[in-house]
CSV table of C-alpha atoms and ligand atoms in Angstrom, one decimal:
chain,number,residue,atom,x,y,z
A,1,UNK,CA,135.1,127.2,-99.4
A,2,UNK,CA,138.7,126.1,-98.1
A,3,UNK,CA,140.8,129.0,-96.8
A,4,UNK,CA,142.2,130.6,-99.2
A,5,UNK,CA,144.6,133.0,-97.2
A,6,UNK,CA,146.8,131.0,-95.0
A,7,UNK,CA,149.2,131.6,-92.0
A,8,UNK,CA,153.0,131.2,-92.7
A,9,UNK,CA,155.7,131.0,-90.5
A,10,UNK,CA,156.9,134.6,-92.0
A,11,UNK,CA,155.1,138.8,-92.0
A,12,UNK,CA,153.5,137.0,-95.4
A,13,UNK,CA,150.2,134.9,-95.4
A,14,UNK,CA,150.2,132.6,-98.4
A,15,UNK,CA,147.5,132.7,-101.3
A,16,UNK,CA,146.7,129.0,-101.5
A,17,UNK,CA,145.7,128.6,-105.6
A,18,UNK,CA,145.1,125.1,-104.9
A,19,UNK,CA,142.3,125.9,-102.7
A,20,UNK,CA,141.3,129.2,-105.0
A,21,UNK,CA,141.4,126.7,-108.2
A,22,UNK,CA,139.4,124.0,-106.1
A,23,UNK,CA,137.0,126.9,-105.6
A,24,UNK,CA,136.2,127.7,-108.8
A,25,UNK,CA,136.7,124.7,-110.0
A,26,UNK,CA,133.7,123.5,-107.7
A,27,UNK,CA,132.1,126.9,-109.2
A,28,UNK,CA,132.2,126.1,-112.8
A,29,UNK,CA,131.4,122.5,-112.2
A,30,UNK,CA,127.7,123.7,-110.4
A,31,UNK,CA,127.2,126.4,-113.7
A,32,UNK,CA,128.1,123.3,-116.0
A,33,UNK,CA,125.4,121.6,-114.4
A,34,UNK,CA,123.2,124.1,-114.7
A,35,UNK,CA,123.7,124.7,-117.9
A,36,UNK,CA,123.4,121.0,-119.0
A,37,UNK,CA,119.7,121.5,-118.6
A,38,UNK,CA,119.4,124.4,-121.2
A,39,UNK,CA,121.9,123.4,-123.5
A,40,UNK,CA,120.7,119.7,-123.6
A,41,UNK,CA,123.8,118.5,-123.5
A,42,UNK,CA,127.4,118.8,-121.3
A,43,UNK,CA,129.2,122.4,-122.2
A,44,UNK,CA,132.5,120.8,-124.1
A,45,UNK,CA,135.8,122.0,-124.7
A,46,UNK,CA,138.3,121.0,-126.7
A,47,UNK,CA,142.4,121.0,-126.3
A,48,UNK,CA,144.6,120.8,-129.7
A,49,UNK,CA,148.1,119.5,-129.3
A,50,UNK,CA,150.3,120.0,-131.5
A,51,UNK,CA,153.7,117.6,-130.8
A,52,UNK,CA,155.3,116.2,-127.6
A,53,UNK,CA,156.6,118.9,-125.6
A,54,UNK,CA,156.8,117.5,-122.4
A,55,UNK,CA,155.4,120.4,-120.2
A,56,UNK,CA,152.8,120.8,-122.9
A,57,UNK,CA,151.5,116.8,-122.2
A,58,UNK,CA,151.4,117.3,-118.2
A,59,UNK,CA,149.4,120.7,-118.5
A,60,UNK,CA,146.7,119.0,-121.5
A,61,UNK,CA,146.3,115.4,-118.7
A,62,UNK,CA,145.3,118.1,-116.3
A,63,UNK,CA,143.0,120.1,-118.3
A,64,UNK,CA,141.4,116.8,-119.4
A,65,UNK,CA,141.1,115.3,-115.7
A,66,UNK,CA,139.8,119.0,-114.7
A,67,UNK,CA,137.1,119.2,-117.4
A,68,UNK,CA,135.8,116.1,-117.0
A,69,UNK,CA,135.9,116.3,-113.0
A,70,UNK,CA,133.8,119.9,-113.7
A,71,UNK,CA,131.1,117.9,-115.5
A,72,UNK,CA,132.5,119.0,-119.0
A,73,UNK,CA,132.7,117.2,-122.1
A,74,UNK,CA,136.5,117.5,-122.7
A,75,UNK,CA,137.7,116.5,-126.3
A,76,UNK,CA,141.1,116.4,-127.3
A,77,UNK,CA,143.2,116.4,-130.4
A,78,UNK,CA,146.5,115.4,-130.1
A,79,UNK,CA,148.8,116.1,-133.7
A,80,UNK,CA,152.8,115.0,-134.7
A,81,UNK,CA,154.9,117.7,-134.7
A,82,UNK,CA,155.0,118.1,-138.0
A,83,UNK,CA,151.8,118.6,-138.5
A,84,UNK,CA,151.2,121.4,-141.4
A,85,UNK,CA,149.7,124.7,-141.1
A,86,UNK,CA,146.8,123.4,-143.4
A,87,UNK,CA,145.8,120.5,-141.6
A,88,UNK,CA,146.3,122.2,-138.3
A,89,UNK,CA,144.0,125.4,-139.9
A,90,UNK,CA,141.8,122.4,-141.1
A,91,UNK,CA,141.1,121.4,-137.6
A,92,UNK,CA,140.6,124.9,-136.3
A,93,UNK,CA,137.8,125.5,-138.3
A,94,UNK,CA,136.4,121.9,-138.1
A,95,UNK,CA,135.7,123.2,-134.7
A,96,UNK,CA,134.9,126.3,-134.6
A,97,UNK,CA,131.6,124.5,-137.3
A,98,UNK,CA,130.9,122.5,-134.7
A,99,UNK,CA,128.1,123.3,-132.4
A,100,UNK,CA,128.8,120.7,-129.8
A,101,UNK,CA,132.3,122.6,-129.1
A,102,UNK,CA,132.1,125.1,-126.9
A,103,UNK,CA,135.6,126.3,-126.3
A,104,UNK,CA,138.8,125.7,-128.6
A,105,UNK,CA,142.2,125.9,-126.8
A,106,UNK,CA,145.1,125.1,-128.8
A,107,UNK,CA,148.4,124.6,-126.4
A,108,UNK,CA,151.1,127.0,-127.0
A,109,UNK,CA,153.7,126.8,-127.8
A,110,UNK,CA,153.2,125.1,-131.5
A,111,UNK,CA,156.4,123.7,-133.1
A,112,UNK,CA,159.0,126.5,-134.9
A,113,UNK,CA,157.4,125.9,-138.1
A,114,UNK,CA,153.5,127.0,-137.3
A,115,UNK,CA,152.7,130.5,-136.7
A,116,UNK,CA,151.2,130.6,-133.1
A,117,UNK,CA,149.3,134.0,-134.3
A,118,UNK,CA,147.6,132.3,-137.4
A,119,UNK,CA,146.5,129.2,-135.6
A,120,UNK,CA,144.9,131.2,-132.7
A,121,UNK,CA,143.5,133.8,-134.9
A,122,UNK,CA,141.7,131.3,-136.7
A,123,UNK,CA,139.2,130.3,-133.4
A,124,UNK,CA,136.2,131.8,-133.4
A,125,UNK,CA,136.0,134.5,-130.9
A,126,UNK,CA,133.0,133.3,-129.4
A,127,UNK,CA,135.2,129.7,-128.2
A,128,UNK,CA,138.4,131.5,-127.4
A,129,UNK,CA,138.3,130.5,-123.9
A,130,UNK,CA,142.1,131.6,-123.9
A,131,UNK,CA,140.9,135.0,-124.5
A,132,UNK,CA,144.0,135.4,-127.2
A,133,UNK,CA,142.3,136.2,-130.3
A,134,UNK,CA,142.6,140.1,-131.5
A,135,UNK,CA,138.6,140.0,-131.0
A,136,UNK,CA,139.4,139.1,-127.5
A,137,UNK,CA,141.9,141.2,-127.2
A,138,UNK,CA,139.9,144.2,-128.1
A,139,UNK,CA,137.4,143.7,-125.7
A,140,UNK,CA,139.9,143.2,-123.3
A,141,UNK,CA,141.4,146.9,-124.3
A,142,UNK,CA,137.9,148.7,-124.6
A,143,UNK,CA,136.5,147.1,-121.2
A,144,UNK,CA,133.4,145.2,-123.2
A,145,UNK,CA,132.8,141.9,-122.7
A,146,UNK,CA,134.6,139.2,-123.9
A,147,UNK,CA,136.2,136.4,-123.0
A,148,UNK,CA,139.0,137.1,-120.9
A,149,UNK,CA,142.9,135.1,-120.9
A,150,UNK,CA,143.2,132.8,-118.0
A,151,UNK,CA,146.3,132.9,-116.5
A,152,UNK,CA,145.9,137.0,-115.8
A,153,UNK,CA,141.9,136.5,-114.6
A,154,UNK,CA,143.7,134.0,-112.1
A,155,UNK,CA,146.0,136.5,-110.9
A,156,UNK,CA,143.5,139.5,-110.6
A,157,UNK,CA,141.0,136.9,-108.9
A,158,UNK,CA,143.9,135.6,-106.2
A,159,UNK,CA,144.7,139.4,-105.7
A,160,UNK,CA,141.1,139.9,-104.5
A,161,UNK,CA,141.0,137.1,-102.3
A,162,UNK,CA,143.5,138.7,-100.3
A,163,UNK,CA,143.2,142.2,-100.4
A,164,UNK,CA,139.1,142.8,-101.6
A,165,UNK,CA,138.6,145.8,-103.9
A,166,UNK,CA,141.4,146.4,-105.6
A,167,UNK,CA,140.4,150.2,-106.2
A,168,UNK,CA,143.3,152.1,-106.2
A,169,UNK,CA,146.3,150.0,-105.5
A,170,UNK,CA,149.4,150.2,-107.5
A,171,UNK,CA,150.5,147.4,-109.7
A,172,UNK,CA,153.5,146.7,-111.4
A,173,UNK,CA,153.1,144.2,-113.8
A,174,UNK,CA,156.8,142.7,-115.1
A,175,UNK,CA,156.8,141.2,-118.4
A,176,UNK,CA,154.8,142.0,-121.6
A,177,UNK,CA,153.9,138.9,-123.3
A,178,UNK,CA,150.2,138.2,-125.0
A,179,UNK,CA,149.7,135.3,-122.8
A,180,UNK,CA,149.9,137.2,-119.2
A,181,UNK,CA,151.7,140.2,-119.1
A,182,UNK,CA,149.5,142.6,-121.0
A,183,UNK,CA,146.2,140.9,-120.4
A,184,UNK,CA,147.2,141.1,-116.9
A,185,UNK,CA,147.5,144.7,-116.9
A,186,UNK,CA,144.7,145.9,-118.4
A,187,UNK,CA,142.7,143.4,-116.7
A,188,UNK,CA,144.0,145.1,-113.4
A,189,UNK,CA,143.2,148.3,-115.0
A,190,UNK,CA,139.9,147.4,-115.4
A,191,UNK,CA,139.6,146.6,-111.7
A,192,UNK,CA,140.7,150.1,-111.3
A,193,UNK,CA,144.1,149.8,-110.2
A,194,UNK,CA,147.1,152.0,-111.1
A,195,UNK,CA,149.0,149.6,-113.6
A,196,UNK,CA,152.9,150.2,-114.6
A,197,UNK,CA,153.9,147.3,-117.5
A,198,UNK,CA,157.5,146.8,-116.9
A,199,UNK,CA,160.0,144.4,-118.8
A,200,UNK,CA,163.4,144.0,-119.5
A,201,UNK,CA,164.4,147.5,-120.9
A,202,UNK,CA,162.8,149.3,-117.5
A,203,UNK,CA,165.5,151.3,-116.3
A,204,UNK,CA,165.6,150.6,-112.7
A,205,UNK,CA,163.4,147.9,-112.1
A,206,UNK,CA,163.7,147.6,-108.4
A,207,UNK,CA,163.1,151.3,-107.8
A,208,UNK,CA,160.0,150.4,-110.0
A,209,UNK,CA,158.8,147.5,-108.3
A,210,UNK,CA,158.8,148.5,-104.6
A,211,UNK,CA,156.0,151.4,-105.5
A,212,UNK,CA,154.0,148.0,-105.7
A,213,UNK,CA,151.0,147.6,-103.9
A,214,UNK,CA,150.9,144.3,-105.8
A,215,UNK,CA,153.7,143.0,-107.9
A,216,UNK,CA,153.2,140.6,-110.4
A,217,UNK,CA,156.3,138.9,-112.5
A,218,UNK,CA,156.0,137.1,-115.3
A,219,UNK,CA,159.2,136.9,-116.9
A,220,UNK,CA,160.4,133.0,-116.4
A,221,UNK,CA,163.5,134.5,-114.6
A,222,UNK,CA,164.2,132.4,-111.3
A,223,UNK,CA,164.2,134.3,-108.2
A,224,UNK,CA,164.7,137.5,-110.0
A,225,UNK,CA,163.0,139.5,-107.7
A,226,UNK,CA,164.7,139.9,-104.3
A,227,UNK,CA,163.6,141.3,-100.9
A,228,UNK,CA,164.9,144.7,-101.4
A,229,UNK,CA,162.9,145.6,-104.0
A,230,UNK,CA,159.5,144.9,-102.2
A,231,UNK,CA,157.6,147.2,-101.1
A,232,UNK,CA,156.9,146.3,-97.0
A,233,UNK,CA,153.2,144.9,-96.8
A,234,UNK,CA,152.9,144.6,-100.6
A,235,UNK,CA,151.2,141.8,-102.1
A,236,UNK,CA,152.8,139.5,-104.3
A,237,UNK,CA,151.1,137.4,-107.1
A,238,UNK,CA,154.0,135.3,-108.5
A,239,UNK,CA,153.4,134.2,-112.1
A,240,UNK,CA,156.6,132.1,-112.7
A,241,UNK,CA,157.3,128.5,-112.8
A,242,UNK,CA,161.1,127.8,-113.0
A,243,UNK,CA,162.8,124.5,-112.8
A,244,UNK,CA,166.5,125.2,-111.1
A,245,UNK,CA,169.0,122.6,-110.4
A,246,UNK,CA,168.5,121.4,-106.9
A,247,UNK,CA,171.7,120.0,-106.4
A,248,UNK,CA,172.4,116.0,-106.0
A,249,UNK,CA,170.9,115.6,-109.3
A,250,UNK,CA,167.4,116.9,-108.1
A,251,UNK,CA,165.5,119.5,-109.5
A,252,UNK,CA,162.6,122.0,-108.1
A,253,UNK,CA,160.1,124.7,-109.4
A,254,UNK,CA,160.6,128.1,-108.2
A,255,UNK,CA,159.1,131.7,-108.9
A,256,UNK,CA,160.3,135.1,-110.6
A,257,UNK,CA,160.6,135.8,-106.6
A,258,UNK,CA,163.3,135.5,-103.9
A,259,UNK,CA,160.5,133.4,-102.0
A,260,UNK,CA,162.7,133.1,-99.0
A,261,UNK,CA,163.7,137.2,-99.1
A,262,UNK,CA,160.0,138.3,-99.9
A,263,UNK,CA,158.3,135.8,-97.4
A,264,UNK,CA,159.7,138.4,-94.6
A,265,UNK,CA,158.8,142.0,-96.8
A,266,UNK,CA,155.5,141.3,-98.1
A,267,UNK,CA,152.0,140.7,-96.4
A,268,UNK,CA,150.4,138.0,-98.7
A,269,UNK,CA,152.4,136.0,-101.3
A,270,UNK,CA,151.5,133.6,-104.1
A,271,UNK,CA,153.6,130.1,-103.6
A,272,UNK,CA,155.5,128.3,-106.1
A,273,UNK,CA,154.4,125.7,-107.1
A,274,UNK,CA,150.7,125.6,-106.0
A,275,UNK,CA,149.6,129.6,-106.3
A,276,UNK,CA,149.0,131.4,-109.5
A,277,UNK,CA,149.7,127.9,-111.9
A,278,UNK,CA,146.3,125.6,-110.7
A,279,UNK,CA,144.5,129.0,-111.3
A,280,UNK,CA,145.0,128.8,-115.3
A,281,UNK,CA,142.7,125.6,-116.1
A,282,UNK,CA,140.7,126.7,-113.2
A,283,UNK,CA,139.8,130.0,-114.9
A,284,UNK,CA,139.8,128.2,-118.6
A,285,UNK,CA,136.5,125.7,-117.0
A,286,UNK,CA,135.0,129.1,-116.0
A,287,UNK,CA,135.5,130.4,-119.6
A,288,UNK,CA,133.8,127.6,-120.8
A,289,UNK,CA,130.8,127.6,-119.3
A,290,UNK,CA,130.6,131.6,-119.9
A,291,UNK,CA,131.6,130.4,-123.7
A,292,UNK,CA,128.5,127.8,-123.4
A,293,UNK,CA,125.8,130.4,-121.6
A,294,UNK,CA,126.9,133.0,-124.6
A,295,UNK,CA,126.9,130.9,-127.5
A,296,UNK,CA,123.4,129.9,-126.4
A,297,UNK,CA,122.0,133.0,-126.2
A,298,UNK,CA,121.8,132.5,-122.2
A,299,UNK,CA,123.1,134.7,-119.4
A,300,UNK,CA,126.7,133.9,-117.5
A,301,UNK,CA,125.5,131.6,-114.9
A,302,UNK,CA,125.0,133.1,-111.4
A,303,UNK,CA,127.6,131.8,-109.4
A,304,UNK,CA,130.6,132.5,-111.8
A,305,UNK,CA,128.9,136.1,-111.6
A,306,UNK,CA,129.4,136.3,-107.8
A,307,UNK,CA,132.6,134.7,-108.2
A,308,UNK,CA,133.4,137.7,-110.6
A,309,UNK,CA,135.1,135.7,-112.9
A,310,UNK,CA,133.5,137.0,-115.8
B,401,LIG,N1,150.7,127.2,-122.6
B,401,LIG,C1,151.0,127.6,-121.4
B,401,LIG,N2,149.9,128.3,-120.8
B,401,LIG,C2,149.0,128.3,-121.8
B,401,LIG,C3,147.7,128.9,-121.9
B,401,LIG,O1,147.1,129.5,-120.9
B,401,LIG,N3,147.0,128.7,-123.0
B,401,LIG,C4,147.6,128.1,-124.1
B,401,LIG,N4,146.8,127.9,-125.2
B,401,LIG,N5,148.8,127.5,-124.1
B,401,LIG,C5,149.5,127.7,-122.9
């Protein structure tokens, strides 16, 4: 496996997520193999797009290239925007019949005019390799298992490539979407941390965050987070992906962190771009194959199990 923790220049070493997606990439690629023999056939997942929103179209060519790179069937379904609710529900369960699918993702977020909690309620639980249905969801809550969201997984799995067992630490998680913020902290919970679930009416966020053992943002809020509210050799798992205006007509991604302010304060630190974001698909092609082993009545393949991704 490539180093995952690397050297800076700075107190913080940097979580590589390139090399910790590559690694479980490579990962769920050998279980998909694996698997193949069983199942008689290539696990397969399949991506619904609904319009032509541009992040949306970069994120589904990756998940494609990734799938099929893992050894995965990858099958897409790409829909106008103004597709309706019934053709889109149509799909959904055209799917969920079919027993060469193994996982359904549908790409959020789905034009104004479709409900985003309809459409992903309609996946049957047993391919929601998002890990976003309220079946999901419940597991997620009662600690049974389930398929788990993937952009939280990531960030729990990065965290223990840096710091080991978690046991014990204190995380503050900021933001409470569905997508990462409350998946990601009860899926810190259940790896027996000490979880706050701050968001934008927390009355003194900064006093919050530097109790942080481990401080994860999700709030799309460029360089929200500055040096002063980190907590000196805290670890920080950076879930945002903000395009700011560079200047000279340039443009260039950067975190819900100060990176150049926390760099100096923390110990290990998630870079943006290329820490927590090549996590999410990487995480998704591990869902799949646990989606595949389940649905077959086999067990989660071995080496996602000493991964402990699922
Ligand atoms: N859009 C951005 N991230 C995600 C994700 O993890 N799942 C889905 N379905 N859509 C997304």
């Amino acid at each position: 496996m490539a180093d995952i923790i690397k050297n800076s220049d700075h107190r913080a070493r940097l979580i590589d997520g390139k090399a910790g997606a590559a690694a479980v990439d490579a990962a769920a690629k050998s279980a998909a193999e694996a698997l193949a023999v069983p199942l008689g056939r290539a696990a397969a997942l399949a991506v619904v797009l609904v319009g032509d929103d541009p992040a949306s179209q970069v994120y589904v060519r990756n998940k494609i290239r990734r799938t099929e790179a893992a050894s995965m069937t990858s099958i897409e379904h790409r829909l106008p925007a103004d597709t309706t609710r019934e053709a889109l529900l149509a799909l959904v369960d055209q799917l969920n019949r079919d027993d060469g699918v193994d996982g359904i993702l549908v790409q959020l977020p789905l034009p104004d005019h479709l409900d985003a909690t309809e459409i992903v309620e309609a996946i049957d639980p047993a391919k929601d390799v998002d890990g976003l249905t309220a079946k999901s969801a419940g597991a997620l809550v009662q600690g049974s298992k389930g398929l788990r969201p993937c952009t939280p997984s990531g960030c729990v799995w990065l965290a223990r490539q840096a710091l080991g067992d978690l046991t014990g630490k204190s995380v503050v998680v900021i933001g409470r979407s569905i997508l990462v913020g409350k998946p990601a902290a009860l899926l810190f919970l259940e790896a027996n941390c000490t979880v706050t679930l701050a968001h934008s009416r927390t009355a003194d966020l900064p006093a919050v965050c530097a109790e942080a053992d481990i401080l994860v943002p999700a709030v799309g809020r460029p360089e929200m987070v500055r040096g002063h509210w980190i907590k000196p050799g805290a670890t920080i798992i950076d879930v945002g992906i903000n395009r700011i205006d560079a200047g000279d007509g340039k443009s260039r991604l950067v975190g819900d962190v100060h990176f150049g302010e926390a760099v100096k304060i923390a110990d290990f630190i998630t870079p943006v771009p290329g820490g927590v974001g090549p996590m999410t698909i990487a995480m998704l092609l591990a869902n799949t194959c646990v989606a595949a082993a389940a649905r077959a009545g086999l067990e989660t393949p071995k080496i996602l199990q000493a991964l402990e991704i699922a």
